[in-house]
PDB file of C-alpha atoms and ligand atoms in Angstrom:
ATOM      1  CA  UNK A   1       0.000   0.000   0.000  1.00 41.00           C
ATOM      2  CA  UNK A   2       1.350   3.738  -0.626  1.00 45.00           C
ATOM      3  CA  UNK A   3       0.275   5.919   1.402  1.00 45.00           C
ATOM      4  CA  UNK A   4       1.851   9.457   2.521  1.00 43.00           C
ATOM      5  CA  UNK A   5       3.937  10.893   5.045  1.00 46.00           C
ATOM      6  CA  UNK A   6       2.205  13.123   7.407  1.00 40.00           C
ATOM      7  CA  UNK A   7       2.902  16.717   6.643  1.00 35.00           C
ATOM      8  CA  UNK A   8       4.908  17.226  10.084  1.00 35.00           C
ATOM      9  CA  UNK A   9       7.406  14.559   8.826  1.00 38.00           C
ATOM     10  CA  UNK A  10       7.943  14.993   5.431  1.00 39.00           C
ATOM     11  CA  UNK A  11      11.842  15.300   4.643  1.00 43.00           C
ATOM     12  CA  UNK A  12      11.382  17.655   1.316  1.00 42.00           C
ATOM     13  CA  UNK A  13      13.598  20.240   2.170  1.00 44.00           C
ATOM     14  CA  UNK A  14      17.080  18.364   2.847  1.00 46.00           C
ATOM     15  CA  UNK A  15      16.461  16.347  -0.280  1.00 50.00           C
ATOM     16  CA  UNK A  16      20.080  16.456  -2.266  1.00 48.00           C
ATOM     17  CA  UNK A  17      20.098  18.394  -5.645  1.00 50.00           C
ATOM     18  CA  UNK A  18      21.425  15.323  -7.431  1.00 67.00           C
ATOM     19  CA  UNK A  19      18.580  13.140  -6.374  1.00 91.00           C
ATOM     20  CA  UNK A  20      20.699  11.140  -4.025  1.00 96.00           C
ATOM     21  CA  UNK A  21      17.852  10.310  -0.793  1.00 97.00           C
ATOM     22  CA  UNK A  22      19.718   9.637   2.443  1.00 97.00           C
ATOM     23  CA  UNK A  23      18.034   7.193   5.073  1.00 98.00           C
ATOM     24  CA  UNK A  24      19.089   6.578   8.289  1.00 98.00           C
ATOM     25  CA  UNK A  25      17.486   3.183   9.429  1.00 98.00           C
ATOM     26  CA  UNK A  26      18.356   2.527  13.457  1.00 98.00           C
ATOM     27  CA  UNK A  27      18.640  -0.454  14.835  1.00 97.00           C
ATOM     28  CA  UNK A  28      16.301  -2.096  17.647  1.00 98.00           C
ATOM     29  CA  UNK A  29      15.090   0.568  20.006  1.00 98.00           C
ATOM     30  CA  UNK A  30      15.341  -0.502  23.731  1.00 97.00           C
ATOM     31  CA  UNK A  31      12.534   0.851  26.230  1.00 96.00           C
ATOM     32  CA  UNK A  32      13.028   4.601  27.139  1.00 96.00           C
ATOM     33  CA  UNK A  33      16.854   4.810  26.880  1.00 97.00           C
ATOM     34  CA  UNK A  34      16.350   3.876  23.462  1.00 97.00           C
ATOM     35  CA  UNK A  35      13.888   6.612  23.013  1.00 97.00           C
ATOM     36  CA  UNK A  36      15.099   9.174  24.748  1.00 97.00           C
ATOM     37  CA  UNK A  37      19.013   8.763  23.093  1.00 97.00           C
ATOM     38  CA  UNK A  38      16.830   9.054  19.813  1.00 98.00           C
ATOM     39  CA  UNK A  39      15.300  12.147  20.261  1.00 97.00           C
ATOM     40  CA  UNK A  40      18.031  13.610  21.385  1.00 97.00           C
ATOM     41  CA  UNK A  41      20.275  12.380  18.503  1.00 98.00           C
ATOM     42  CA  UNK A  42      17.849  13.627  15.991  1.00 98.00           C
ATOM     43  CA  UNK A  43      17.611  16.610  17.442  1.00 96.00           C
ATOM     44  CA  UNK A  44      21.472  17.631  17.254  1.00 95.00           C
ATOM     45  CA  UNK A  45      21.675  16.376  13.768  1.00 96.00           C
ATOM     46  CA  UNK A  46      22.661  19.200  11.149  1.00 93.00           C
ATOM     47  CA  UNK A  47      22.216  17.279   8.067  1.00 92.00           C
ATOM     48  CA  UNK A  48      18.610  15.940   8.921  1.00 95.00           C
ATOM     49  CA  UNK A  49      18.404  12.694   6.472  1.00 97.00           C
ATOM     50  CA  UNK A  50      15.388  12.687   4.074  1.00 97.00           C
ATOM     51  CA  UNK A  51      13.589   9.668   5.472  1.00 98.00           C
ATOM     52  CA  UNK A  52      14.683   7.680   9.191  1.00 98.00           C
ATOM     53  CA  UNK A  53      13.482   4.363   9.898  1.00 98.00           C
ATOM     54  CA  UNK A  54      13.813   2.400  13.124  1.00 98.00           C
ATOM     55  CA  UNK A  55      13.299  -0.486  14.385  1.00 98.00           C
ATOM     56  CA  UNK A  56      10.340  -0.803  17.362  1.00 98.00           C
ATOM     57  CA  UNK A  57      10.129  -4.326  18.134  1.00 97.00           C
ATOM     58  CA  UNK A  58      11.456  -3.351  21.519  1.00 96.00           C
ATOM     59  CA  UNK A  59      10.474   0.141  22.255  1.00 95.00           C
ATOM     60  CA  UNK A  60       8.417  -0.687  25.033  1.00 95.00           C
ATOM     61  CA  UNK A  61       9.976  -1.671  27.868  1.00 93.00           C
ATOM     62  CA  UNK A  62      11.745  -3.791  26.230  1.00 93.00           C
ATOM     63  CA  UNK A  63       9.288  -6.069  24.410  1.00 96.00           C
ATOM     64  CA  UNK A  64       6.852  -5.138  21.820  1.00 95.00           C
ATOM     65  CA  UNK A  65       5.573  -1.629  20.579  1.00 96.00           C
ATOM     66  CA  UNK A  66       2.660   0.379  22.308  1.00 96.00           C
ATOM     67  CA  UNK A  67       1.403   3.589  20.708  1.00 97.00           C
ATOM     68  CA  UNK A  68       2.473   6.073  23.127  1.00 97.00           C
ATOM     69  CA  UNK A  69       5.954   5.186  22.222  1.00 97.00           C
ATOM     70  CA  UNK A  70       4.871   4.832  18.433  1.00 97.00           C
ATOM     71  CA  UNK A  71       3.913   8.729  19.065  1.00 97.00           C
ATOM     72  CA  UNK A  72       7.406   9.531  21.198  1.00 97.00           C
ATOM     73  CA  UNK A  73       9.263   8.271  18.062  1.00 98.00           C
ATOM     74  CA  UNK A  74       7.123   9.878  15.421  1.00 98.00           C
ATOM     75  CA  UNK A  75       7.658  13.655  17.297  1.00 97.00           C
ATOM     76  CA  UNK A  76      11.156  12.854  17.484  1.00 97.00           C
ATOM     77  CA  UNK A  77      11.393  12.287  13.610  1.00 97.00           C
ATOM     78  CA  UNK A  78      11.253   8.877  12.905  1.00 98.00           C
ATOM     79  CA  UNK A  79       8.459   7.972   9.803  1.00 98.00           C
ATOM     80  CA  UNK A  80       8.783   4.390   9.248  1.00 98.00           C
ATOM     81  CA  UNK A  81       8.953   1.467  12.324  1.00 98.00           C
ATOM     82  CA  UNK A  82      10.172  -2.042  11.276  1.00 98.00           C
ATOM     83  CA  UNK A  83       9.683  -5.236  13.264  1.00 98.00           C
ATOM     84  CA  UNK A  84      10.762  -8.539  14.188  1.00 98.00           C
ATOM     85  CA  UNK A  85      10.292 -11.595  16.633  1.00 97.00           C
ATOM     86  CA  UNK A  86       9.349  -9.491  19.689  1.00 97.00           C
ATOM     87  CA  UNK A  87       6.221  -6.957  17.379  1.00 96.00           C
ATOM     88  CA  UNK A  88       3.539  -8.834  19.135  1.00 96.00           C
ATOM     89  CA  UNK A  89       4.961  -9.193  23.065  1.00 95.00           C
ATOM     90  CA  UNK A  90       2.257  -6.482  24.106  1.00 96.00           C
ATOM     91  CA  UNK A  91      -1.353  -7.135  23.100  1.00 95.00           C
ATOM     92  CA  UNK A  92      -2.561  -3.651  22.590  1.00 96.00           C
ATOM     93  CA  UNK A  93      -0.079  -3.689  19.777  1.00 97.00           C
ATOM     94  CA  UNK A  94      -3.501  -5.190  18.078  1.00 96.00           C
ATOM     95  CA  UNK A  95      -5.852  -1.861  18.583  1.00 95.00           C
ATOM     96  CA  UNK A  96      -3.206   0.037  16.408  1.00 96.00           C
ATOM     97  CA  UNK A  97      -1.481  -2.075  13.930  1.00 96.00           C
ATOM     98  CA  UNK A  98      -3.724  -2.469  11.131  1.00 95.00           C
ATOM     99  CA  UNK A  99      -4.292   1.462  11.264  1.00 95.00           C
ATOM    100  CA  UNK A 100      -0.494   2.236  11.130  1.00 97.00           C
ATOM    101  CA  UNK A 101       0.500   2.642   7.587  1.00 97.00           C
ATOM    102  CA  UNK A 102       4.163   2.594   8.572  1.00 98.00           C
ATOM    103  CA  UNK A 103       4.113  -0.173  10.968  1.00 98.00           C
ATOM    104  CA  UNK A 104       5.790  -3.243   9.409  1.00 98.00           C
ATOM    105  CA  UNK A 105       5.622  -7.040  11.575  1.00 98.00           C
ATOM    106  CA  UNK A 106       7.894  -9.081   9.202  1.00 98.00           C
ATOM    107  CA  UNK A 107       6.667 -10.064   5.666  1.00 98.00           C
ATOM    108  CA  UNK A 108       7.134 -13.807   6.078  1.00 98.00           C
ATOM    109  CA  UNK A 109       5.022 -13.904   9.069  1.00 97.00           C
ATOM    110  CA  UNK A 110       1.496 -16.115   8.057  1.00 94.00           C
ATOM    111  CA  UNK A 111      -0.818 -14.197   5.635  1.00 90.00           C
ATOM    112  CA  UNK A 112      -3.372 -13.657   8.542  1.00 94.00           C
ATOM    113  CA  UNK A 113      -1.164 -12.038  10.767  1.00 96.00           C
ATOM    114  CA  UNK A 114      -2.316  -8.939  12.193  1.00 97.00           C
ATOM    115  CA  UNK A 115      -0.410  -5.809  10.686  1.00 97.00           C
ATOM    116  CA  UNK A 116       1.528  -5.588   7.425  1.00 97.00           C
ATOM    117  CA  UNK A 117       5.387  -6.717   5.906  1.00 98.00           C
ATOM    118  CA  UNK A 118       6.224  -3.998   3.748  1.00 98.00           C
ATOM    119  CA  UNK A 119       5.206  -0.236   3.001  1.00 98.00           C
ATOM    120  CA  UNK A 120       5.628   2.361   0.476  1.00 98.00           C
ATOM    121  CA  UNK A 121       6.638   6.066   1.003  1.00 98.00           C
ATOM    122  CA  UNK A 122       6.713   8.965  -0.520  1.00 96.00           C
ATOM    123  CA  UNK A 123      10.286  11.110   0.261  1.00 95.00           C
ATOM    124  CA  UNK A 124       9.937  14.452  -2.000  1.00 84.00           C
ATOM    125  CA  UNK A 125       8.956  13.043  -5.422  1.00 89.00           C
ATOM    126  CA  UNK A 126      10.033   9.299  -5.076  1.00 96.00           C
ATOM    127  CA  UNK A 127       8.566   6.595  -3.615  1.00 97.00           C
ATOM    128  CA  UNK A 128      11.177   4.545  -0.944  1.00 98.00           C
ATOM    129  CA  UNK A 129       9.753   1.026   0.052  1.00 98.00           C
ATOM    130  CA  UNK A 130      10.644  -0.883   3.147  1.00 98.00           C
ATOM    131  CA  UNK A 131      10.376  -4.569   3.167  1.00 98.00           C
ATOM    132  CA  UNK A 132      10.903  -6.366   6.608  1.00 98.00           C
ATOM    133  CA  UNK A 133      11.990 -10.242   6.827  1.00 98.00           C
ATOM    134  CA  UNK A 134      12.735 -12.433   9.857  1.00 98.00           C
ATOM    135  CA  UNK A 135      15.008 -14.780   9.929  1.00 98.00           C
ATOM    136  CA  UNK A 136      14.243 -18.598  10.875  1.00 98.00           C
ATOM    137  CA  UNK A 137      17.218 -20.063  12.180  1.00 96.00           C
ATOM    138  CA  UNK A 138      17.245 -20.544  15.925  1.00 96.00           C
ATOM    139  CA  UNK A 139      14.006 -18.539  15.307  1.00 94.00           C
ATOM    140  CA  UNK A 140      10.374 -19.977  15.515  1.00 93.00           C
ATOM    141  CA  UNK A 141       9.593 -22.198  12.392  1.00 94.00           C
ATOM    142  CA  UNK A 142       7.957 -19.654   9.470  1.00 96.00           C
ATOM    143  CA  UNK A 143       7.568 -19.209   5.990  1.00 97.00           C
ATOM    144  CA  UNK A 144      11.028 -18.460   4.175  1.00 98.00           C
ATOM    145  CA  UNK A 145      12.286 -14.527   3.679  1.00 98.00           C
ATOM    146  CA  UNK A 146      13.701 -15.608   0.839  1.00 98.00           C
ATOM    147  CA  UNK A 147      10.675 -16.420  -1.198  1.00 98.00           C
ATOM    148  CA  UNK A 148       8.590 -14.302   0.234  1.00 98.00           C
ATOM    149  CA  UNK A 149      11.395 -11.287  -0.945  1.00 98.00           C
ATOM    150  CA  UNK A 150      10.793 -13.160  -4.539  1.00 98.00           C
ATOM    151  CA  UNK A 151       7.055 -12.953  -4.139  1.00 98.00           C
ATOM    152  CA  UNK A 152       7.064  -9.485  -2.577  1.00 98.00           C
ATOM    153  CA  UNK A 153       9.779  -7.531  -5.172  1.00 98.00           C
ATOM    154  CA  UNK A 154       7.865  -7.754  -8.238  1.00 98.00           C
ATOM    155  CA  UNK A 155       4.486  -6.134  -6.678  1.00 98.00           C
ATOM    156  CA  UNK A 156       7.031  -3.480  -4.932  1.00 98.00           C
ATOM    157  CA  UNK A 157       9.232  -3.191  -8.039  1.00 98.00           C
ATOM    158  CA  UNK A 158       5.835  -2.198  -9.646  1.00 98.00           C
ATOM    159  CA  UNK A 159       5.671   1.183  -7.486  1.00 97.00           C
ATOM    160  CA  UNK A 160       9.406   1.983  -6.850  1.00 98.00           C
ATOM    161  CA  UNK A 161      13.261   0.778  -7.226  1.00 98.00           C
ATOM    162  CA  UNK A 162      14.437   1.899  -4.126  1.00 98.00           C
ATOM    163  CA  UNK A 163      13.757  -0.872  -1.485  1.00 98.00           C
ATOM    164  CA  UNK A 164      15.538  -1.137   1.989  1.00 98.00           C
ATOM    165  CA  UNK A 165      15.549  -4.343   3.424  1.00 98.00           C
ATOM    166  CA  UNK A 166      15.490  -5.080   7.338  1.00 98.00           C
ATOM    167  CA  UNK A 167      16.377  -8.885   8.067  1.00 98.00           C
ATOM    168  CA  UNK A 168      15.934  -9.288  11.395  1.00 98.00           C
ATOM    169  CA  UNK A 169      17.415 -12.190  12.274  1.00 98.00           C
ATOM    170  CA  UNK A 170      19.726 -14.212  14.740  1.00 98.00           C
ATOM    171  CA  UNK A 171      22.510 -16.255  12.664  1.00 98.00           C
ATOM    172  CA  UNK A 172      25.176 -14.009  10.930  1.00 98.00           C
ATOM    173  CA  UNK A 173      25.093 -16.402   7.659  1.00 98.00           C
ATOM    174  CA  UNK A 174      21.269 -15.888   6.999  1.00 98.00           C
ATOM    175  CA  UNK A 175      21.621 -12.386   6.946  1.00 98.00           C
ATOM    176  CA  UNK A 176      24.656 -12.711   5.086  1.00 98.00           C
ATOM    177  CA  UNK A 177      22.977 -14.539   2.280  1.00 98.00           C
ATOM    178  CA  UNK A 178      20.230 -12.505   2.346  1.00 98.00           C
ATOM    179  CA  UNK A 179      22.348  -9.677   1.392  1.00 98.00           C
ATOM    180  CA  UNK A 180      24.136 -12.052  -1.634  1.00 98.00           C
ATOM    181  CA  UNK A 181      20.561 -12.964  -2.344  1.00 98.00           C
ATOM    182  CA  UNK A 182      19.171  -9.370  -2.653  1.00 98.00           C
ATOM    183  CA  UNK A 183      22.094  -8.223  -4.256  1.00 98.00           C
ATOM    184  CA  UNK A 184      21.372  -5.986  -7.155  1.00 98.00           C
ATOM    185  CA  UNK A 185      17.286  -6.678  -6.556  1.00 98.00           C
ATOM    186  CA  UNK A 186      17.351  -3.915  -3.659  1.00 98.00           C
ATOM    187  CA  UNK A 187      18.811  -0.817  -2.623  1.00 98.00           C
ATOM    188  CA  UNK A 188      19.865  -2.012   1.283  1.00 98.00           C
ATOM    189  CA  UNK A 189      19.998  -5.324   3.619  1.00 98.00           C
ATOM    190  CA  UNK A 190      20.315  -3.898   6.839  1.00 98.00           C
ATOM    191  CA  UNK A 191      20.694  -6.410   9.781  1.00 98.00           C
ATOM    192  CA  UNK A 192      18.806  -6.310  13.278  1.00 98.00           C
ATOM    193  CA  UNK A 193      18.139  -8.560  16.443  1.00 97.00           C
ATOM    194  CA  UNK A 194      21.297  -9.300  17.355  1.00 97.00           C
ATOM    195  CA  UNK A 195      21.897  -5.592  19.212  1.00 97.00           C
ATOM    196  CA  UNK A 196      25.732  -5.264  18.168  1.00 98.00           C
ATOM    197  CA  UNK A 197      27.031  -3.377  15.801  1.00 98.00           C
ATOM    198  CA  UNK A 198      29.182  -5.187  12.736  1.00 98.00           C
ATOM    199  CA  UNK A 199      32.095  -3.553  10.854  1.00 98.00           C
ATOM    200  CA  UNK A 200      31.377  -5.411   7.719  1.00 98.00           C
ATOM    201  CA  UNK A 201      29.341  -2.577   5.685  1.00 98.00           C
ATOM    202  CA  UNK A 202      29.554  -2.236   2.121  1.00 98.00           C
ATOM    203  CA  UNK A 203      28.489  -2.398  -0.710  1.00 98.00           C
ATOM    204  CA  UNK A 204      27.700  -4.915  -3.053  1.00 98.00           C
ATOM    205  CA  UNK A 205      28.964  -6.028  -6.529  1.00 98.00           C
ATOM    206  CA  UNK A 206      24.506  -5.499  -7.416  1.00 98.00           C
ATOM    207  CA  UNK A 207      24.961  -1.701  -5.551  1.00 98.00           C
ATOM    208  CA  UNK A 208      22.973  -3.351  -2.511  1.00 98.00           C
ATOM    209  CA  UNK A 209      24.215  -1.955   0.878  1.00 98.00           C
ATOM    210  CA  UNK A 210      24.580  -4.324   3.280  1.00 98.00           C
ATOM    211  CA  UNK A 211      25.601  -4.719   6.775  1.00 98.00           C
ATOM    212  CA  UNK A 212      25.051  -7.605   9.180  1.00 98.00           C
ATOM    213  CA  UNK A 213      23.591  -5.710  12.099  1.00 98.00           C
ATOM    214  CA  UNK A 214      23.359  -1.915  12.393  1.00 98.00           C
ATOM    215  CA  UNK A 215      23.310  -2.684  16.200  1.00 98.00           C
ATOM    216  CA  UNK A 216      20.346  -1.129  18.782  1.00 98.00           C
ATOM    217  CA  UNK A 217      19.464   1.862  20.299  1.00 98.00           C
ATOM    218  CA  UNK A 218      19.733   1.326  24.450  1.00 97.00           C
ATOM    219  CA  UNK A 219      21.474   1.005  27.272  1.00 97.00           C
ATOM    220  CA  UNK A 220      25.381   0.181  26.853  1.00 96.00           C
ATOM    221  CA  UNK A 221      26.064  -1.269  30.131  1.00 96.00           C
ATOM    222  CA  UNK A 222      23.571  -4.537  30.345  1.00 95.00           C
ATOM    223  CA  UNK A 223      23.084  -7.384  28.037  1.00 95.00           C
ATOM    224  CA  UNK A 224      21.989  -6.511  24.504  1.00 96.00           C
ATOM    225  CA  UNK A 225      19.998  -3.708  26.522  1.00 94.00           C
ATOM    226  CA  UNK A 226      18.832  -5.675  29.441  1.00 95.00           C
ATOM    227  CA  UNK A 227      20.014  -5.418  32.709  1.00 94.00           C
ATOM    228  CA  UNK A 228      22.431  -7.717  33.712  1.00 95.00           C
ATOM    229  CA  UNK A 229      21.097  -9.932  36.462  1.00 94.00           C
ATOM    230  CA  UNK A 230      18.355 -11.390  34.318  1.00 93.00           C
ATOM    231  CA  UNK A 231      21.262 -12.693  31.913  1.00 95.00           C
ATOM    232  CA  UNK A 232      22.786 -13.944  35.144  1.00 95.00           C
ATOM    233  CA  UNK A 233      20.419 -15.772  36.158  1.00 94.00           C
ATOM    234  CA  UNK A 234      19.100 -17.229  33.090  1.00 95.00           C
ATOM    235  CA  UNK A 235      22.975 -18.347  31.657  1.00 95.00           C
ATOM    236  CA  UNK A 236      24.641 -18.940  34.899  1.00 96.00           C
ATOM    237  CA  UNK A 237      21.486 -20.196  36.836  1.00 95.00           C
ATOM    238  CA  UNK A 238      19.724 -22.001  34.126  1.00 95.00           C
ATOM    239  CA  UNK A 239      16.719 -20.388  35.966  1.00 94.00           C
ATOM    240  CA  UNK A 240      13.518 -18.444  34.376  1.00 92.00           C
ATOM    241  CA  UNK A 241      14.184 -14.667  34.796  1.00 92.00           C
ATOM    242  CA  UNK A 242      12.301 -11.717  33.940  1.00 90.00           C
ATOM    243  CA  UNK A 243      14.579  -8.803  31.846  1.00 93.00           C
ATOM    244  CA  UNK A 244      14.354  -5.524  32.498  1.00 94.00           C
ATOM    245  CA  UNK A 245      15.908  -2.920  30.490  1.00 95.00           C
ATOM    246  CA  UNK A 246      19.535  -1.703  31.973  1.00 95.00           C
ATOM    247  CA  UNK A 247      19.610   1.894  33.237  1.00 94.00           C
ATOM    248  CA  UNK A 248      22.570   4.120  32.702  1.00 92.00           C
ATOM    249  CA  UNK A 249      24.024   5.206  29.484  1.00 96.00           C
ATOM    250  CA  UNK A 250      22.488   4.700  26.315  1.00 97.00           C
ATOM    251  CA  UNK A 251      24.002   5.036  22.705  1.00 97.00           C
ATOM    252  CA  UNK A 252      22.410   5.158  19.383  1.00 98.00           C
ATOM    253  CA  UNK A 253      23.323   2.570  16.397  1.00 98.00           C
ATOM    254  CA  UNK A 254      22.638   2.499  13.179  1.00 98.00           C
ATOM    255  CA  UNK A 255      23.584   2.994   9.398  1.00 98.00           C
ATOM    256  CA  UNK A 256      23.015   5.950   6.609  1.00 98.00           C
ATOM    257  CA  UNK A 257      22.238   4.384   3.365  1.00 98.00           C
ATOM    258  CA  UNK A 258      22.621   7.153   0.549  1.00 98.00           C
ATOM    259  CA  UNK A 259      20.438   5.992  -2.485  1.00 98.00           C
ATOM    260  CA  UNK A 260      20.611   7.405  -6.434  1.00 97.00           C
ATOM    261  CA  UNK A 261      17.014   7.830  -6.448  1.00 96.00           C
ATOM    262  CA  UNK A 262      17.322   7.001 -10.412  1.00 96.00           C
ATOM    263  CA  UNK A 263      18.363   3.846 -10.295  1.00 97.00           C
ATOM    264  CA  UNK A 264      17.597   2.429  -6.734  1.00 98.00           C
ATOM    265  CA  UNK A 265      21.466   1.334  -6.307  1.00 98.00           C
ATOM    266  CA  UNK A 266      23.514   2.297  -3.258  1.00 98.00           C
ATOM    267  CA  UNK A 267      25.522   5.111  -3.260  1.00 98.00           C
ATOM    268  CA  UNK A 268      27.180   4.885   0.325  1.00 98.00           C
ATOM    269  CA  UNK A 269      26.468   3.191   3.776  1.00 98.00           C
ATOM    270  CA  UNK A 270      28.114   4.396   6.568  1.00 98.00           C
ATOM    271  CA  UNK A 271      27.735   3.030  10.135  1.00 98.00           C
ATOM    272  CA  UNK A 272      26.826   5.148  13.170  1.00 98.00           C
ATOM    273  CA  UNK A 273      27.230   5.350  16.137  1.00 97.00           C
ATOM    274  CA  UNK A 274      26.459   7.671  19.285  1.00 96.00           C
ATOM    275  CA  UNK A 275      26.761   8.438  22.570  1.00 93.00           C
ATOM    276  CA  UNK A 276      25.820  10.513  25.258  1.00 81.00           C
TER     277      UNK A 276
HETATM  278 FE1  FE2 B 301      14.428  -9.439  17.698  1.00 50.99          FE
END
């Protein structure tokens, strides 16, 4: 579906003159650190990119999205909100979802799940798609991203040529291959889930950016955002815990993807990183 961004959050202005669109996709937001870091990243930025895209699967709390946090990231200058294992942790997720143009659950989730895979966007006078895909190994048993990507390009291909890609996923060599796979099909394969940043951008032989895991937006001092004892407890212990996200310092991770709007390829991708 195409549908267009809200007036407030339109990017028109910082549009390059040579039709190059920048996007700055973040990685997994964690609970308040995550959105608080956020705002306050966006909010020194000179250079504002034309279009940023995060991912929400754990914006609230932790686990799952609610819509007041939906709202904290939309005022803060975020537009599009990808997904991933953890979209449905909070049930009210289910009074929103299908009324959220820009909120994607992945694509390869069953056709009567709640919520939608992939959007379409209009930044100035081009239409950007994002396409999100969840990995399956040691991940829940689902249809694959791979042929759902070959079932989804063609209708998307129809509307635009410039298509990021979030694969959310847990194994380095899925997302890997995802990125050979896409190569020269899309304009990005940006990695999530795992929460730490890789050094392997690039670009590919296709002009597909591609980086294993832009890392997440959260706490720095717990485990992949969460506090610390809960990891304990489950790893050392072998005992159920409950995870709470880690307070203290928070930093923001990501990657800017700088597309030729002409021909959908990749100009750049550049990782980032902040901190308080
Ligand atoms: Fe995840």
């Amino acid at each position: 579906m195409l549908a267009k961004l809200p007036k407030h959050n339109s990017h028109t202005d910082s549009m390059n003159a040579n039709s190059n669109i920048s996007i700055l996709f973040l990685g997994d937001v964690i609970g308040r650190p995550g959105r608080h870091i956020i705002k306050h990243y966006l909010s020194t930025l000179e250079n504002k990119p034309d279009l940023v895209i995060a991912n929400v699967e754990n914006v609230s709390h932790g686990f799952g999205v609610s819509a007041s946090c939906l709202a904290e990231l939309k005022e803060a200058g975020v537009s599009v909100f990808s997904g991933g294992n953890h979209t449905f942790d909070r049930k009210e997720i289910f009074d929103f979802i299908n009324e959220e143009p820009y909120l994607l659950r992945p694509a390869n989730y069953p056709e009567k799940t709640a919520g939608r895979g992939y959007c379409l966007v209009n930044v100035a006078d081009v239409k950007v798609a994002v396409l999100n895909l969840l990995g399956r190994e040691f991940m829940k048993p689902l249809p694959s991203p791979f042929m759902v990507a070959d079932d989804l390009l063609p209708i998307i291909n129809q509307e635009t040529n410039i298509v990021l890609v979030d694969m959310h996923a847990e194994l380095t060599a899925e997302k890997v291959a995802m990125g050979w796979y896409l190569n020269g099909r899309v304009s990005a394969v940006l990695g999530t889930h795992t929460h730490v940043q890789t050094a392997d951008e690039r670009i590919l032989s296709g002009g597909t950016a591609y980086i294993t895991d832009v890392g997440c937006c959260g706490p720095i001092n717990g485990v992949i955002g969460m506090e610390k004892e809960g990891a304990f407890k489950r790893m050392i212990e072998q005992m159920p815990a409950r995870l709470e996200v880690a307070s203290g310092p928070a930093a923001v991770n990501g990657a800017k993807v700088t597309i030729d709007s002409r021909s959908g390829k990749a100009v750049s991708i550049e990782r980032v990183r902040f901190t308080e």
